[in-house]
Amino acid sequence: MSQEESRLRVQREDGVVHVEFIDRNILDEANIQMIGQELFSIVDTEKDPKLLLSFSNVDHLSSSALGTLITLNTKIKLKSGQLRLANIDRQIYEVFVITRLNQLFQISDTTEEAQASFE
Amino acid sequence: MSRPALHFPDALFHPDSGVGGGPRPPHGDHDSLWVQNDRAIIDSIQDRVIDAADSLGYDTNAQFALRLALEEAIVNAFKHGHKGLPGDTPVHFEFEVSPKRIYVIVEDQGPGFTPKAVPDPTLDENLERPSGRGLVLMRAYMTRIEHNAQGNRVEMELIRPESRE
């Protein structure tokens, strides 16, 4: 796997940046750092960052990936932007519940619902 | 148990020594290994433990729990336990997969830590702290987890539920 290769699929819809994770497992530290850098640079370049993260391909994620999502959320809040999470598999959603991060993040069942929830 | 020598390259685990593809008959598995901080090696020991659990009929919830707990324990050992140590310092890993329970030990060569000193990341005031969730997940997904007094060794046990759907 090339280190240069993006781990994300990014497209824009009605002012919202849709990001889909390509990896099934978001565990590897080096990978998580790369994903973090990519996400943070999207926030840096957006004037009014609105990000929708889709987890439809993701089977596993680690506490380190959760940490990156929290940092992303903080960066977006600092720019008065909005972050939505969607398409989270049942087992992964449980990880958010156990860590109570379902209280911190706005999580929708589908991309459509998430898209409609932006203010 | 006598403590093994710190660097013992012959016993280092290599991905090639893992299981091959394809269905295999039910098999328990156990081993005691030194593991390097290398993604391919970490993945393959996780795969080996999960493959044995799968062959003994542990369901997908148990397999999910197992992968998560193994990941957190091993990553913690390297990232926090071995902070400041040479990058090639291996972690000692022991496991036993049997029909009724899965038992894992991860021991690092660092000075250890005090689990109680890690702030509870599920408290409202800590929700935005980016770290400290590995322990919460290990405790939630395993039947039992215990650290030794020094805090450089974690023992985890997953007991198979008696009644399964």
XYZ file of C-alpha atoms in Angstrom:
284
model
C 0.000 0.000 0.000
C 1.400 3.359 -1.002
C 1.827 5.875 1.796
C 0.705 8.622 -0.596
C -2.616 6.990 -1.322
C -5.658 8.705 0.191
C -7.618 6.658 2.715
C -10.712 8.786 2.093
C -13.216 9.353 -0.689
C -14.171 13.019 -0.672
C -16.947 14.778 -2.581
C -19.005 17.912 -2.119
C -22.790 18.186 -2.040
C -24.690 21.432 -1.381
C -21.880 23.017 0.602
C -21.260 19.864 2.630
C -18.033 17.874 2.311
C -18.897 14.172 2.229
C -16.087 11.945 3.410
C -16.203 8.191 3.125
C -13.607 5.976 4.785
C -12.132 3.450 2.388
C -10.583 1.175 5.027
C -12.536 -1.594 6.727
C -10.355 -1.358 9.796
C -9.298 2.007 11.179
C -6.743 0.690 13.639
C -3.264 1.284 12.339
C -1.628 4.265 14.027
C 0.155 5.479 10.878
C -3.061 5.186 8.920
C -5.070 7.043 11.543
C -2.534 9.853 11.497
C -2.786 10.114 7.718
C -6.573 10.141 7.885
C -6.391 12.799 10.594
C -4.090 15.009 8.502
C -6.393 14.712 5.495
C -9.476 15.563 7.538
C -7.777 18.446 9.351
C -6.593 19.942 6.074
C -10.168 19.874 4.751
C -11.269 21.822 7.849
C -8.358 24.250 7.424
C -9.289 25.080 3.835
C -13.047 25.407 4.379
C -14.443 28.799 5.389
C -17.523 27.334 7.032
C -16.639 23.661 7.463
C -19.537 21.258 7.149
C -18.333 17.685 7.208
C -20.290 14.485 6.858
C -18.337 11.322 7.651
C -19.718 8.050 6.348
C -18.643 4.851 8.078
C -20.421 2.492 5.689
C -17.251 0.530 4.880
C -15.873 0.458 8.403
C -15.911 -2.779 10.453
C -13.467 -1.856 13.203
C -12.077 1.267 14.765
C -9.823 1.813 17.744
C -9.712 4.308 20.587
C -6.968 6.074 18.679
C -9.374 6.645 15.757
C -11.937 7.971 18.244
C -9.300 10.406 19.487
C -8.781 11.697 15.960
C -12.543 12.186 15.528
C -12.638 14.164 18.787
C -9.768 16.397 17.662
C -11.543 16.877 14.328
C -14.740 17.836 16.135
C -12.839 20.388 18.249
C -11.196 21.931 15.163
C -14.550 22.196 13.401
C -16.191 23.793 16.448
C -13.387 26.372 16.642
C -14.355 27.461 13.123
C -18.063 27.376 14.029
C -18.526 24.534 11.575
C -20.619 21.376 11.795
C -19.748 17.687 11.868
C -22.117 14.777 11.264
C -21.460 11.035 11.395
C -23.533 8.511 9.443
C -23.880 4.880 8.354
C -22.323 3.486 11.501
C -22.603 -0.259 11.825
C -24.368 -1.634 14.969
C -21.195 -2.977 16.581
C -19.292 0.247 16.016
C -22.200 2.334 17.251
C -21.897 0.378 20.508
C -18.309 1.627 20.802
C -19.662 5.196 20.645
C -22.274 4.351 23.297
C -19.766 2.716 25.676
C -17.454 5.722 25.430
C -20.489 8.077 25.559
C -19.248 9.720 22.374
C -22.743 9.362 20.940
C -23.413 12.387 23.223
C -20.590 14.409 21.705
C -21.200 13.627 18.039
C -24.344 14.063 16.000
C -24.915 10.627 14.521
C -27.494 9.830 11.829
C -28.570 6.477 10.434
C -28.147 7.500 6.811
C -26.197 9.999 4.744
C -29.502 11.573 3.633
C -30.619 12.200 7.220
C -27.210 13.575 8.093
C -27.237 15.867 5.050
C -30.691 17.180 6.008
C -29.539 17.911 9.576
C -27.024 20.624 8.647
C -28.079 24.107 9.689
C 6.671 -18.021 35.968
C 10.245 -16.960 35.320
C 10.584 -13.862 33.266
C 11.956 -14.555 29.793
C 15.051 -12.806 28.491
C 14.295 -9.331 27.233
C 15.484 -9.715 23.668
C 15.031 -13.117 22.220
C 14.865 -12.737 18.448
C 14.407 -16.440 17.770
C 11.052 -16.350 19.444
C 9.803 -13.274 17.593
C 6.548 -13.898 15.883
C 6.517 -13.766 12.103
C 3.406 -13.369 9.976
C 4.444 -16.366 7.874
C 4.071 -18.663 10.846
C 0.381 -17.768 11.126
C -2.526 -19.763 9.817
C -3.241 -20.190 6.137
C -6.503 -19.334 4.401
C -9.524 -21.562 4.017
C -11.798 -23.265 6.531
C -10.136 -25.378 9.168
C -11.524 -27.875 11.648
C -12.294 -26.632 15.192
C -9.046 -25.967 16.982
C -8.067 -24.330 20.216
C -4.783 -22.509 20.158
C -2.271 -21.180 22.622
C 1.155 -19.660 22.435
C 3.647 -17.385 24.120
C 5.454 -14.950 21.843
C 7.529 -11.817 21.607
C 5.863 -9.285 19.323
C 7.478 -6.365 17.523
C 5.710 -3.083 16.862
C 4.955 -3.945 13.257
C 1.464 -3.670 11.824
C 1.640 -6.882 9.784
C 2.758 -8.839 12.838
C 0.117 -7.316 15.113
C -2.582 -8.017 12.522
C -1.484 -11.591 12.105
C -1.479 -12.414 15.819
C -4.948 -10.886 16.098
C -6.021 -12.969 13.106
C -4.554 -16.093 14.654
C -6.460 -15.645 17.951
C -9.694 -14.729 16.176
C -9.367 -17.585 13.721
C -9.105 -20.041 16.622
C -12.107 -18.411 18.341
C -14.072 -18.581 15.101
C -13.291 -22.250 14.617
C -14.588 -22.970 18.138
C -17.845 -21.190 17.317
C -17.389 -17.884 19.156
C -19.902 -15.562 17.475
C -19.232 -12.329 15.599
C -19.892 -10.234 18.731
C -17.199 -12.134 20.597
C -14.840 -11.803 17.639
C -15.482 -8.056 17.421
C -14.860 -7.733 21.181
C -11.703 -9.745 20.921
C -10.197 -7.763 18.054
C -10.932 -4.492 19.807
C -9.486 -5.602 23.165
C -6.373 -7.115 21.549
C -5.828 -3.973 19.518
C -6.166 -1.670 22.522
C -3.957 -3.812 24.777
C -1.163 -4.200 22.234
C -1.256 -0.579 21.063
C -1.255 0.656 24.683
C 1.785 -1.507 25.420
C 3.799 -0.024 22.552
C 2.473 3.528 22.560
C 2.323 4.213 26.300
C 4.183 1.325 27.954
C 7.232 1.574 25.712
C 7.334 5.358 25.481
C 11.001 6.345 25.506
C 12.261 2.790 24.919
C 13.997 1.729 21.676
C 11.467 1.188 18.865
C 12.428 -2.449 18.453
C 11.609 -3.378 22.073
C 9.176 -6.283 21.838
C 6.040 -6.902 23.892
C 5.362 -10.287 25.417
C 2.064 -11.819 24.313
C 0.419 -14.971 25.582
C -2.940 -16.392 24.639
C -5.096 -19.419 25.076
C -8.265 -20.020 23.087
C -10.393 -22.854 24.439
C -14.074 -23.744 24.059
C -15.138 -21.959 27.259
C -12.840 -18.995 27.489
C -10.204 -16.899 25.803
C -7.320 -15.747 27.908
C -4.724 -13.148 26.907
C -1.719 -11.569 28.580
C 0.094 -8.537 27.179
C 3.221 -7.489 29.031
C 5.432 -4.568 28.083
C 8.953 -3.800 29.262
C 8.233 -0.253 30.396
C 7.988 1.109 33.952
C 4.216 0.519 34.088
C 1.336 2.877 34.857
C -1.471 3.297 37.386
C -4.764 2.514 35.668
C -6.718 4.426 38.342
C -4.786 7.588 37.497
C -6.206 7.652 33.951
C -9.068 10.174 33.951
C -12.460 8.612 33.197
C -13.059 9.723 29.585
C -16.799 9.051 29.837
C -17.351 11.907 32.303
C -18.970 14.982 30.756
C -15.931 17.135 31.483
C -13.618 14.631 29.762
C -15.690 13.813 26.672
C -13.576 16.085 24.503
C -10.245 14.668 25.667
C -8.854 12.751 22.705
C -7.221 9.939 24.711
C -7.858 7.384 27.440
C -10.605 5.298 25.846
C -8.663 2.086 25.275
C -9.054 0.952 28.882
C -12.776 1.740 28.897
C -13.255 -0.402 25.800
C -11.172 -3.302 27.124
C -13.194 -3.301 30.349
C -16.483 -3.116 28.478
C -15.756 -5.879 25.992
C -13.879 -8.403 28.125
C -15.358 -10.422 30.981
C -12.406 -9.544 33.178
C -9.317 -7.391 32.857
C -6.625 -7.000 35.467
C -3.330 -5.152 35.657
C -0.387 -6.272 37.745
C 0.833 -4.004 40.547
C 3.573 -2.514 38.380
C 1.061 -1.719 35.651
C 3.090 -3.120 32.757
C 1.053 -6.290 32.327
C -2.606 -6.742 31.516
C -4.488 -9.991 31.768
C -7.791 -10.304 29.921
C -10.387 -12.993 29.890
C -13.449 -13.460 27.724
C -15.780 -16.136 29.039
C -18.090 -17.618 26.457
C -21.718 -16.819 27.253
C -23.566 -19.975 28.426
C -26.663 -19.425 26.363
C -26.285 -18.106 22.875
C -28.844 -17.113 20.298
